[in-house]
Coordinates of C-alpha atoms in Angstrom, one line a residue:
Chain A
M1 CA 32.6 10.0 -9.6
I2 CA 30.9 6.6 -10.4
D3 CA 30.1 6.4 -14.3
E4 CA 28.3 3.2 -14.3
V5 CA 24.9 3.6 -12.4
L6 CA 23.2 0.4 -12.8
A7 CA 25.1 -3.2 -13.6
I8 CA 23.1 -6.1 -14.1
D9 CA 24.7 -9.5 -14.2
Q10 CA 23.4 -12.8 -15.5
L11 CA 19.5 -11.6 -13.9
G12 CA 16.8 -14.2 -14.2
F13 CA 13.3 -14.4 -12.8
Q14 CA 10.7 -16.7 -13.2
Y15 CA 6.9 -16.8 -12.3
G16 CA 6.3 -20.2 -11.0
E17 CA 7.5 -22.5 -14.0
K18 CA 7.4 -19.8 -16.3
Q19 CA 10.8 -18.0 -17.3
V20 CA 10.1 -14.6 -17.8
L21 CA 13.6 -13.1 -17.8
S22 CA 16.7 -14.9 -18.5
D23 CA 20.6 -14.2 -18.2
I24 CA 20.1 -10.2 -18.3
S25 CA 23.4 -8.3 -18.5
L26 CA 23.0 -4.5 -18.9
S27 CA 25.3 -1.5 -18.0
L28 CA 23.8 1.8 -17.6
N29 CA 26.0 4.8 -17.4
S30 CA 25.7 8.2 -15.8
G31 CA 23.5 11.1 -17.7
K32 CA 22.1 8.9 -20.6
Y33 CA 18.7 8.2 -21.7
Y34 CA 18.3 4.5 -22.3
A35 CA 15.0 3.2 -24.3
L36 CA 14.1 -0.2 -23.4
L37 CA 12.0 -1.6 -26.3
G38 CA 10.2 -4.6 -26.3
P39 CA 6.7 -6.0 -27.0
N40 CA 3.9 -6.3 -24.5
G41 CA 5.0 -9.5 -22.3
A42 CA 8.5 -9.0 -23.3
G43 CA 9.3 -8.7 -19.6
K44 CA 9.9 -5.1 -19.3
S45 CA 7.7 -4.5 -16.2
T46 CA 9.3 -7.6 -14.5
L47 CA 12.9 -6.0 -15.2
F48 CA 11.6 -2.7 -13.4
S49 CA 10.0 -4.7 -10.5
L50 CA 13.4 -6.3 -9.7
I51 CA 15.2 -3.1 -9.9
C52 CA 13.1 -1.4 -7.5
Q53 CA 12.6 -4.6 -5.5
L54 CA 9.4 -5.3 -5.5
L55 CA 10.4 -8.8 -6.7
R56 CA 13.5 -10.9 -6.1
P57 CA 15.7 -12.2 -8.9
V58 CA 16.1 -16.1 -9.1
S59 CA 19.4 -15.8 -10.1
G60 CA 22.2 -12.9 -11.1
S61 CA 22.9 -9.8 -9.3
L62 CA 21.8 -6.0 -9.7
N63 CA 24.2 -3.2 -8.6
L64 CA 23.6 0.3 -8.1
M65 CA 26.0 3.1 -7.7
G66 CA 28.4 0.1 -7.2
K67 CA 26.3 -1.4 -4.5
N68 CA 24.6 -4.8 -4.5
T69 CA 21.0 -3.9 -4.2
Q70 CA 19.7 -6.7 -2.3
K71 CA 22.6 -6.1 0.4
H72 CA 22.3 -2.2 0.1
T73 CA 18.4 -2.4 -0.2
R74 CA 17.9 1.5 1.4
F75 CA 20.7 2.8 -0.4
A76 CA 19.6 1.6 -3.8
L77 CA 16.1 2.6 -3.3
K78 CA 17.2 6.1 -2.1
Q79 CA 18.8 6.2 -5.7
L80 CA 15.8 5.5 -7.6
G81 CA 13.2 7.4 -8.9
I82 CA 10.1 5.5 -10.7
V83 CA 7.2 6.1 -12.6
F84 CA 5.0 3.2 -12.9
Q85 CA 2.9 2.2 -15.9
Q86 CA -0.5 2.4 -13.8
P87 CA -1.3 5.8 -12.6
T88 CA -0.4 5.8 -8.4
L89 CA -1.2 9.1 -7.4
D90 CA -3.9 9.6 -4.9
L91 CA -6.6 11.4 -6.7
D92 CA -8.6 12.9 -3.9
L93 CA -5.4 14.4 -2.4
T94 CA -3.7 17.9 -4.1
V95 CA -0.9 17.8 -6.1
T96 CA 1.2 19.1 -2.9
Q97 CA -0.2 16.5 -0.8
N98 CA 0.7 13.5 -3.2
L99 CA 4.3 15.1 -3.2
Q100 CA 4.6 15.6 0.6
Y101 CA 3.6 12.1 1.1
H102 CA 6.2 10.9 -1.2
A103 CA 8.7 13.1 0.2
S104 CA 7.8 11.9 3.9
L105 CA 8.3 8.0 2.3
Q106 CA 11.8 9.5 1.4
G107 CA 12.6 10.8 4.9
M108 CA 12.8 14.3 3.7
S109 CA 13.0 17.2 6.3
G110 CA 9.7 19.7 6.4
A111 CA 12.1 22.4 4.8
L112 CA 13.7 20.3 2.1
T113 CA 10.4 19.1 1.0
R114 CA 9.0 22.6 0.6
Q115 CA 11.9 23.8 -1.7
R116 CA 11.9 20.6 -3.6
I117 CA 8.4 20.8 -4.2
E118 CA 8.6 24.3 -5.4
E119 CA 11.5 23.6 -7.6
E120 CA 10.0 20.4 -9.3
L121 CA 6.5 22.2 -9.6
A122 CA 7.9 25.1 -11.4
R123 CA 10.4 22.7 -13.3
F124 CA 7.3 21.1 -15.0
G125 CA 5.0 24.1 -15.0
L126 CA 2.5 23.0 -12.5
A127 CA 3.2 25.9 -9.7
D128 CA -0.6 27.0 -10.2
R129 CA -1.9 23.9 -9.9
A130 CA -0.2 22.6 -6.4
K131 CA -3.5 23.2 -4.4
D132 CA -5.6 21.5 -7.2
K133 CA -6.9 17.9 -6.2
V134 CA -5.4 15.0 -8.8
R135 CA -8.6 14.1 -10.0
A136 CA -8.8 17.8 -11.5
L137 CA -5.7 17.3 -13.5
N138 CA -6.0 15.7 -17.3
G139 CA -3.8 12.9 -18.1
G140 CA -0.9 15.0 -19.3
H141 CA -0.8 16.9 -16.1
R142 CA -1.0 13.9 -14.0
R143 CA 1.8 12.1 -15.5
R144 CA 4.1 15.2 -14.9
V145 CA 3.5 15.2 -11.2
E146 CA 4.3 11.5 -11.3
I147 CA 7.5 12.5 -12.6
A148 CA 7.9 15.6 -10.5
R149 CA 7.4 13.0 -7.7
A150 CA 9.7 10.7 -8.8
L151 CA 12.5 13.3 -9.3
L152 CA 11.6 14.8 -5.4
H153 CA 14.4 13.2 -3.7
K154 CA 17.3 13.9 -6.5
P155 CA 17.6 10.1 -7.7
K156 CA 20.3 9.0 -10.0
L157 CA 18.5 6.4 -11.9
L158 CA 15.1 7.4 -12.9
L159 CA 12.8 4.3 -14.2
L160 CA 9.8 5.4 -16.5
D161 CA 7.4 2.2 -17.2
E162 CA 5.4 2.9 -20.2
A163 CA 5.1 6.5 -19.0
T164 CA 3.8 8.2 -21.7
V165 CA 0.9 5.4 -22.6
G166 CA -2.4 7.0 -23.0
L167 CA -1.0 10.3 -23.6
D168 CA -1.8 12.3 -27.1
Q169 CA 0.9 12.8 -29.4
N170 CA 1.9 16.5 -28.6
T171 CA 2.0 15.8 -24.5
R172 CA 4.2 12.6 -25.4
D173 CA 6.5 15.0 -27.5
A174 CA 7.0 17.3 -24.9
M175 CA 7.6 15.2 -22.2
N176 CA 10.2 12.9 -24.2
T177 CA 12.1 16.3 -25.0
H178 CA 12.0 17.4 -21.5
L179 CA 13.1 14.1 -20.2
R180 CA 16.1 14.0 -22.3
A181 CA 16.9 17.4 -21.3
L182 CA 17.0 16.4 -17.7
C183 CA 19.8 13.6 -18.5
D184 CA 22.0 16.6 -19.9
S185 CA 21.0 19.4 -17.0
E186 CA 21.0 16.9 -13.9
G187 CA 22.9 14.1 -15.0
I188 CA 20.4 11.7 -14.2
T189 CA 20.1 8.4 -15.9
I190 CA 16.7 7.5 -17.2
L191 CA 15.9 3.9 -18.1
S192 CA 12.5 4.2 -20.0
S193 CA 10.4 1.2 -21.0
T194 CA 8.1 1.3 -24.1
H195 CA 6.5 -0.3 -27.1
L196 CA 6.1 2.8 -28.9
I197 CA 8.9 2.8 -31.4
D198 CA 8.4 6.5 -32.4
E199 CA 9.5 7.4 -29.0
V200 CA 13.1 6.1 -29.8
K201 CA 15.5 8.6 -30.9
P202 CA 18.8 8.1 -32.8
N203 CA 21.0 9.7 -29.8
D204 CA 19.1 7.3 -27.3
E205 CA 20.6 4.5 -26.0
L206 CA 18.7 1.3 -27.2
I207 CA 18.1 -1.5 -25.4
V208 CA 16.0 -4.4 -27.0
L209 CA 14.2 -7.0 -25.1
L210 CA 12.3 -10.0 -26.5
N211 CA 11.2 -13.1 -25.0
G212 CA 12.7 -12.1 -21.5
Q213 CA 16.1 -11.7 -22.9
V214 CA 18.3 -8.6 -23.9
K215 CA 18.9 -9.0 -27.8
L216 CA 20.5 -5.6 -27.9
Q217 CA 22.2 -2.9 -26.2
Q218 CA 23.9 -0.2 -28.5
R219 CA 23.4 3.6 -29.4
C220 CA 20.4 3.5 -31.3
E221 CA 22.0 5.2 -34.6
E222 CA 25.1 2.8 -34.4
A223 CA 22.6 -0.2 -34.3
M224 CA 20.6 1.4 -37.2
K225 CA 24.0 1.7 -39.3
S226 CA 25.2 -1.8 -38.2
L227 CA 21.9 -3.6 -39.5
G228 CA 22.0 -1.2 -42.5
V229 CA 18.6 0.0 -41.8
E230 CA 17.2 3.7 -41.6
T231 CA 14.6 4.2 -39.1
V232 CA 14.3 2.8 -35.7
Q233 CA 10.9 1.0 -37.0
Q234 CA 12.8 -1.2 -39.6
L235 CA 15.4 -2.1 -36.7
Y236 CA 13.1 -3.3 -34.8
R237 CA 11.0 -5.1 -37.3
Q238 CA 14.1 -6.9 -38.2
M239 CA 15.1 -8.0 -34.7
H240 CA 11.5 -9.1 -34.0
M241 CA 11.3 -10.8 -37.1
S242 CA 14.6 -12.7 -36.5
G243 CA 13.9 -13.3 -33.1
G244 CA 16.7 -10.9 -32.1
Q245 CA 19.4 -13.2 -33.8
Chain B
M1 CA 14.2 11.8 12.3
A2 CA 13.8 10.3 8.9
Y3 CA 11.7 7.4 10.6
F4 CA 9.2 10.1 12.3
T5 CA 9.0 12.0 9.4
C6 CA 7.8 8.8 7.3
F7 CA 5.5 7.9 10.1
T8 CA 4.0 10.9 10.3
G9 CA 3.7 11.4 6.3
I10 CA 1.9 7.9 6.2
L11 CA -0.5 9.2 9.4
I12 CA -1.0 12.6 7.7
R13 CA -2.0 10.4 4.3
E14 CA -4.5 8.2 5.9
L15 CA -6.3 11.2 8.0
L16 CA -6.6 13.0 4.8
R17 CA -7.8 10.2 2.8
F18 CA -10.4 9.6 5.8
W19 CA -11.6 13.1 5.9
Q20 CA -12.0 12.7 2.0
Q21 CA -14.3 9.9 2.7
R22 CA -16.3 11.2 5.5
S23 CA -19.1 8.7 4.5
R24 CA -16.7 6.0 5.8
L25 CA -17.6 7.6 9.4
I26 CA -21.0 7.8 9.1
S27 CA -21.3 4.1 7.8
A28 CA -18.8 3.3 10.6
L29 CA -20.9 4.4 13.0
V30 CA -24.3 3.5 11.6
R31 CA -23.9 -0.2 12.1
P32 CA -23.3 -0.4 15.6
L33 CA -25.7 2.3 16.4
L34 CA -28.3 0.0 14.5
W35 CA -27.4 -2.7 17.0
L36 CA -27.5 -0.3 20.2
V37 CA -30.7 1.1 19.6
V38 CA -32.6 -1.2 17.3
F39 CA -31.4 -4.8 18.0
A40 CA -30.6 -4.1 21.7
A41 CA -34.1 -2.7 21.9
G42 CA -35.7 -5.9 20.6
F43 CA -33.7 -8.2 22.4
R44 CA -33.3 -6.7 25.8
A45 CA -36.3 -9.0 27.2
A46 CA -35.0 -11.9 25.7
L47 CA -31.5 -11.7 26.6
G48 CA -31.4 -11.2 30.4
V49 CA -27.6 -10.3 31.4
A50 CA -26.8 -12.1 34.5
I51 CA -24.2 -10.5 37.0
I52 CA -20.6 -11.5 35.5
P53 CA -17.2 -9.5 35.8
P54 CA -16.2 -6.8 35.1
Y55 CA -19.6 -5.9 36.2
E56 CA -20.8 -5.8 39.9
T57 CA -24.6 -5.4 39.3
Y58 CA -27.2 -6.0 37.3
I59 CA -26.7 -4.1 33.8
T60 CA -28.9 -3.3 30.5
Y61 CA -28.4 -5.3 27.6
E62 CA -27.4 -1.8 25.8
V63 CA -24.6 -1.4 28.3
Y64 CA -23.6 -5.1 27.8
I65 CA -23.1 -4.7 23.9
V66 CA -21.3 -1.4 24.1
P67 CA -17.6 -2.8 24.3
G68 CA -18.7 -5.4 21.9
L69 CA -19.9 -2.7 19.5
A70 CA -16.7 -0.8 19.8
G71 CA -14.9 -3.9 18.7
V72 CA -17.3 -4.6 15.9
I73 CA -16.1 -1.0 14.2
M74 CA -12.8 -1.8 14.6
L75 CA -13.2 -5.2 13.1
F76 CA -14.9 -3.6 10.1
N77 CA -12.4 -0.8 10.1
G78 CA -9.6 -3.7 9.7
M79 CA -11.3 -5.2 6.7
Q80 CA -11.9 -1.9 5.5
S81 CA -8.1 -1.1 5.3
S82 CA -7.4 -4.7 4.2
L83 CA -9.7 -4.1 1.2
S84 CA -7.9 -0.4 0.5
M85 CA -4.6 -2.2 0.4
V86 CA -5.9 -4.7 -2.0
Y87 CA -7.4 -1.8 -4.1
D88 CA -3.8 0.0 -3.5
R89 CA -2.2 -3.1 -4.9
E90 CA -4.5 -3.6 -7.9
M91 CA -4.4 0.1 -8.7
G92 CA -0.7 0.3 -8.2
S93 CA -0.5 2.8 -5.4
M94 CA 1.0 0.3 -3.1
K95 CA 4.3 0.2 -4.9
V96 CA 4.8 3.9 -4.2
L97 CA 4.9 2.6 -0.5
L98 CA 6.9 -0.3 -0.8
T99 CA 9.6 1.2 -2.8
S100 CA 10.3 3.7 -0.2
P101 CA 14.2 3.5 1.0
M102 CA 12.4 2.8 4.7
P103 CA 12.4 -1.0 6.0
R104 CA 9.2 -2.4 4.9
S105 CA 8.3 -3.5 8.1
F106 CA 8.5 0.0 9.4
L107 CA 6.2 1.1 6.5
L108 CA 3.7 -1.6 7.3
V109 CA 3.7 -1.1 10.7
S110 CA 3.2 2.5 10.2
K111 CA 0.3 1.8 8.0
L112 CA -1.1 -0.1 10.9
L113 CA -0.7 2.2 13.4
A114 CA -2.4 5.3 11.3
G115 CA -5.5 2.7 10.4
A116 CA -5.3 1.8 14.3
F117 CA -5.5 5.9 15.1
I118 CA -8.7 6.2 12.9
S119 CA -10.3 3.1 14.1
T120 CA -9.9 4.7 17.9
L121 CA -11.2 7.8 16.7
Q122 CA -14.1 6.3 15.6
V123 CA -14.6 4.2 18.7
Y124 CA -14.6 7.2 20.4
A125 CA -17.1 8.9 18.1
F126 CA -19.3 5.9 19.0
F127 CA -19.1 6.3 22.7
A128 CA -19.8 9.8 22.5
I129 CA -23.1 9.0 20.8
A130 CA -23.8 6.2 23.1
W131 CA -23.2 8.5 26.1
L132 CA -25.9 10.8 24.7
L133 CA -28.2 7.8 24.1
D134 CA -27.5 7.1 28.0
V135 CA -25.7 4.0 27.7
Q136 CA -22.7 5.3 29.9
A137 CA -19.6 3.8 31.6
E138 CA -17.4 5.6 34.2
P139 CA -15.8 8.6 33.1
I140 CA -12.7 7.1 33.8
G141 CA -13.3 3.9 32.0
Y142 CA -13.4 5.9 28.8
L143 CA -9.3 6.9 29.5
V144 CA -8.4 3.6 30.8
V145 CA -9.5 1.8 27.6
L146 CA -7.7 3.5 25.4
P147 CA -4.7 1.3 25.3
A148 CA -7.1 -1.9 24.8
L149 CA -8.6 0.1 21.8
V150 CA -5.4 0.4 20.4
L151 CA -4.0 -2.9 20.8
T152 CA -7.5 -4.1 19.3
A153 CA -7.4 -1.9 16.4
L154 CA -3.8 -3.1 15.7
M155 CA -4.8 -7.0 16.0
L156 CA -7.6 -6.5 13.5
G157 CA -5.6 -4.0 11.3
A158 CA -3.1 -6.7 11.3
L159 CA -5.3 -9.6 10.4
G160 CA -6.6 -7.2 7.4
L161 CA -3.4 -6.6 6.3
L162 CA -2.5 -10.3 6.5
L163 CA -5.7 -11.0 4.6
S164 CA -4.7 -8.5 2.0
S165 CA -1.2 -9.9 1.2
F166 CA -3.0 -13.1 0.4
I167 CA -5.7 -12.0 -1.7
K168 CA -4.8 -11.9 -5.2
Q169 CA -7.9 -9.5 -6.6
L170 CA -10.5 -7.5 -5.3
E171 CA -13.1 -9.9 -6.3
N172 CA -12.2 -12.1 -3.8
F173 CA -12.6 -10.0 -1.3
A174 CA -16.4 -10.7 -0.4
G175 CA -15.4 -14.1 0.6
V176 CA -13.5 -12.4 3.7
M177 CA -17.0 -10.8 4.8
N178 CA -18.5 -14.3 4.8
F179 CA -15.6 -16.4 6.0
V180 CA -13.8 -14.2 8.5
V181 CA -15.8 -11.0 9.7
F182 CA -19.1 -12.6 10.0
P183 CA -17.6 -15.5 12.1
M184 CA -15.7 -13.7 13.9
F185 CA -18.4 -11.1 15.4
F186 CA -20.9 -13.8 16.0
L187 CA -18.7 -16.5 17.6
S188 CA -17.6 -14.0 20.3
S189 CA -18.7 -12.4 23.3
A190 CA -19.8 -9.3 21.4
L191 CA -23.6 -9.6 21.5
Y192 CA -23.9 -12.3 24.2
P193 CA -22.2 -13.4 27.2
L194 CA -20.4 -16.9 26.4
W195 CA -21.7 -18.6 29.1
K196 CA -25.3 -18.3 27.3
M197 CA -23.4 -19.9 24.2
Q198 CA -22.2 -22.7 26.1
E199 CA -25.9 -23.5 27.7
S200 CA -26.8 -23.7 23.9
S201 CA -23.9 -25.7 22.5
E202 CA -20.4 -26.5 24.1
W203 CA -18.5 -26.7 20.7
L204 CA -19.7 -23.5 19.7
Y205 CA -18.4 -22.0 22.9
Q206 CA -15.2 -23.6 22.4
L207 CA -15.1 -22.0 19.1
C208 CA -15.9 -18.7 20.9
L209 CA -12.9 -19.2 23.0
F210 CA -10.6 -20.0 20.3
N211 CA -11.8 -16.5 18.5
P212 CA -9.2 -13.8 19.4
F213 CA -12.1 -11.3 18.8
T214 CA -13.7 -12.7 21.9
H215 CA -10.7 -12.0 23.8
A216 CA -10.4 -8.4 22.4
V217 CA -13.8 -7.5 23.1
E218 CA -13.2 -9.0 26.8
L219 CA -10.1 -6.6 27.4
I220 CA -12.0 -3.7 25.9
R221 CA -14.8 -4.7 28.7
F222 CA -12.9 -4.9 31.6
A223 CA -10.7 -1.8 30.5
M224 CA -14.0 0.3 30.6
Y225 CA -14.5 -0.7 34.0
S226 CA -11.0 0.1 34.9
Q227 CA -10.3 -3.8 35.5
F228 CA -7.5 -6.0 33.9
N229 CA -8.0 -9.4 32.1
A230 CA -5.0 -10.8 31.8
Q231 CA -6.0 -13.7 29.6
A232 CA -7.4 -11.1 27.2
L233 CA -4.4 -9.2 27.0
A234 CA -1.9 -12.0 26.3
V235 CA -4.3 -13.5 23.4
T236 CA -4.9 -10.3 22.0
L237 CA -1.1 -9.2 22.3
G238 CA 0.0 -12.6 20.9
C239 CA -2.7 -12.4 18.0
T240 CA -1.5 -8.8 17.3
L241 CA 2.5 -9.9 17.1
A242 CA 1.7 -13.1 15.3
F243 CA -0.6 -11.3 12.7
I244 CA 2.0 -8.5 12.0
G245 CA 4.9 -11.0 11.8
L246 CA 2.6 -13.0 9.3
A247 CA 1.6 -9.9 7.5
I248 CA 5.4 -8.5 6.9
W249 CA 6.2 -12.1 5.6
G250 CA 3.6 -11.9 3.3
Y251 CA 4.4 -8.8 1.8
D252 CA 8.1 -10.0 1.5
P253 CA 9.0 -10.0 -2.2
K254 CA 10.0 -13.2 -2.1
R255 CA 6.8 -14.4 -1.2
G256 CA 3.2 -12.8 -0.8
M257 CA 3.8 -10.3 -3.6
V258 CA 5.5 -12.7 -6.0
R259 CA 2.5 -14.3 -6.9
R260 CA 0.6 -11.6 -8.2
K261 CA 1.8 -11.6 -11.9
V262 CA 3.6 -7.8 -12.4
G263 CA 2.9 -8.1 -16.4
G264 CA 5.0 -6.8 -19.1

């Protein structure tokens, strides 16, 4: 079994003349929850776009499950489940129709699709909303549908790009608990970007991205101990003020 | 099998979306019907149509403009799909399509085919209404014209896709109407035979010949009378392939999409 799910080596990207990411190196192992913390504009969404190949890196490489993502595009995309920052559900289609569309894009057969939709809707407590139009769901339920959709094809790596933004505190807490449980129960790796510091838990693997560079990759509680701080907030503030030095 | 599943999924989604937006069908039909019923009635006397191929006898102006109006439905549909692609990209749902493990070219061509299918359905709805208004071609013509309609819908859909890859914001889309749709429509043989245009202005006539929409309309016109226009087919097919190729190029992450700032 491959323990390292994603390996990023000296990744760089720029929009025109503007360097957005430089010299990013990361290693993500299976079954772990990685919190990618950084302010708005730090390059989190760009990093996600590079991982899911909406953009191509200017330098460096990405390996998913041991294979280069640019050489093995289809393989790499099959391993990924993605929840984008913007809502991407079709509001006028039902929950099931949205999931069926995603399953077809993954090339999943009809029987498997029906089975997986049933499983994921039950897991996220959405079975009774299957025939409802997405437009009729509240923000929390829509996000749950997006996560269920991202898990439909059983990816190895789930990317969550600010997936809890706009949700109320209770819904965010419930969703975060649920997602961490997925790592244990399914062995799935989660890379979740956020600028909401309270979402990072001591047991999480913490990645801090500042000004397009990775300033820290360490287990959160270990990082707090080594910096002599008691909360993630203090840790982040300290890193932010020192520019990550 | 995975490819077939993927294509079917894209087609079903487009059909479901179209069904949800039934007003699209009505507005797609109202436009050409206004031309057919109102414009044609007013201009029938002013615009006499001589006997030109594929017609073998004098025809009414209404009969003349039916192939052009079929093309117009597909022209507006192609631009509508372009608008929805820009909207999907702005809203983020385009990313769902582009992060499928299927090859990007296959995904884009599938989307084009699905759009062409819907366009063709709309044209047949228009033909049915025109038939009821006593503007009729030979019954076999409605079958023979099918490949010409599909090819035209693909060409115009591909043009829309190409434009959407270069349009950065939804707000910029109005320019497409002014600089693409109306010039393509009026500089074609959709509303008047090209010899009439040549009588008025040689350079406008040359522009009409340069317009791929002219050739698509002629392809439809000839096919409706069970005739084959090789030049029209060559131009329409060539433009379809060129537009598809350029659209795929435009949606390459290294090129078109990269110009749009992803943010964060």
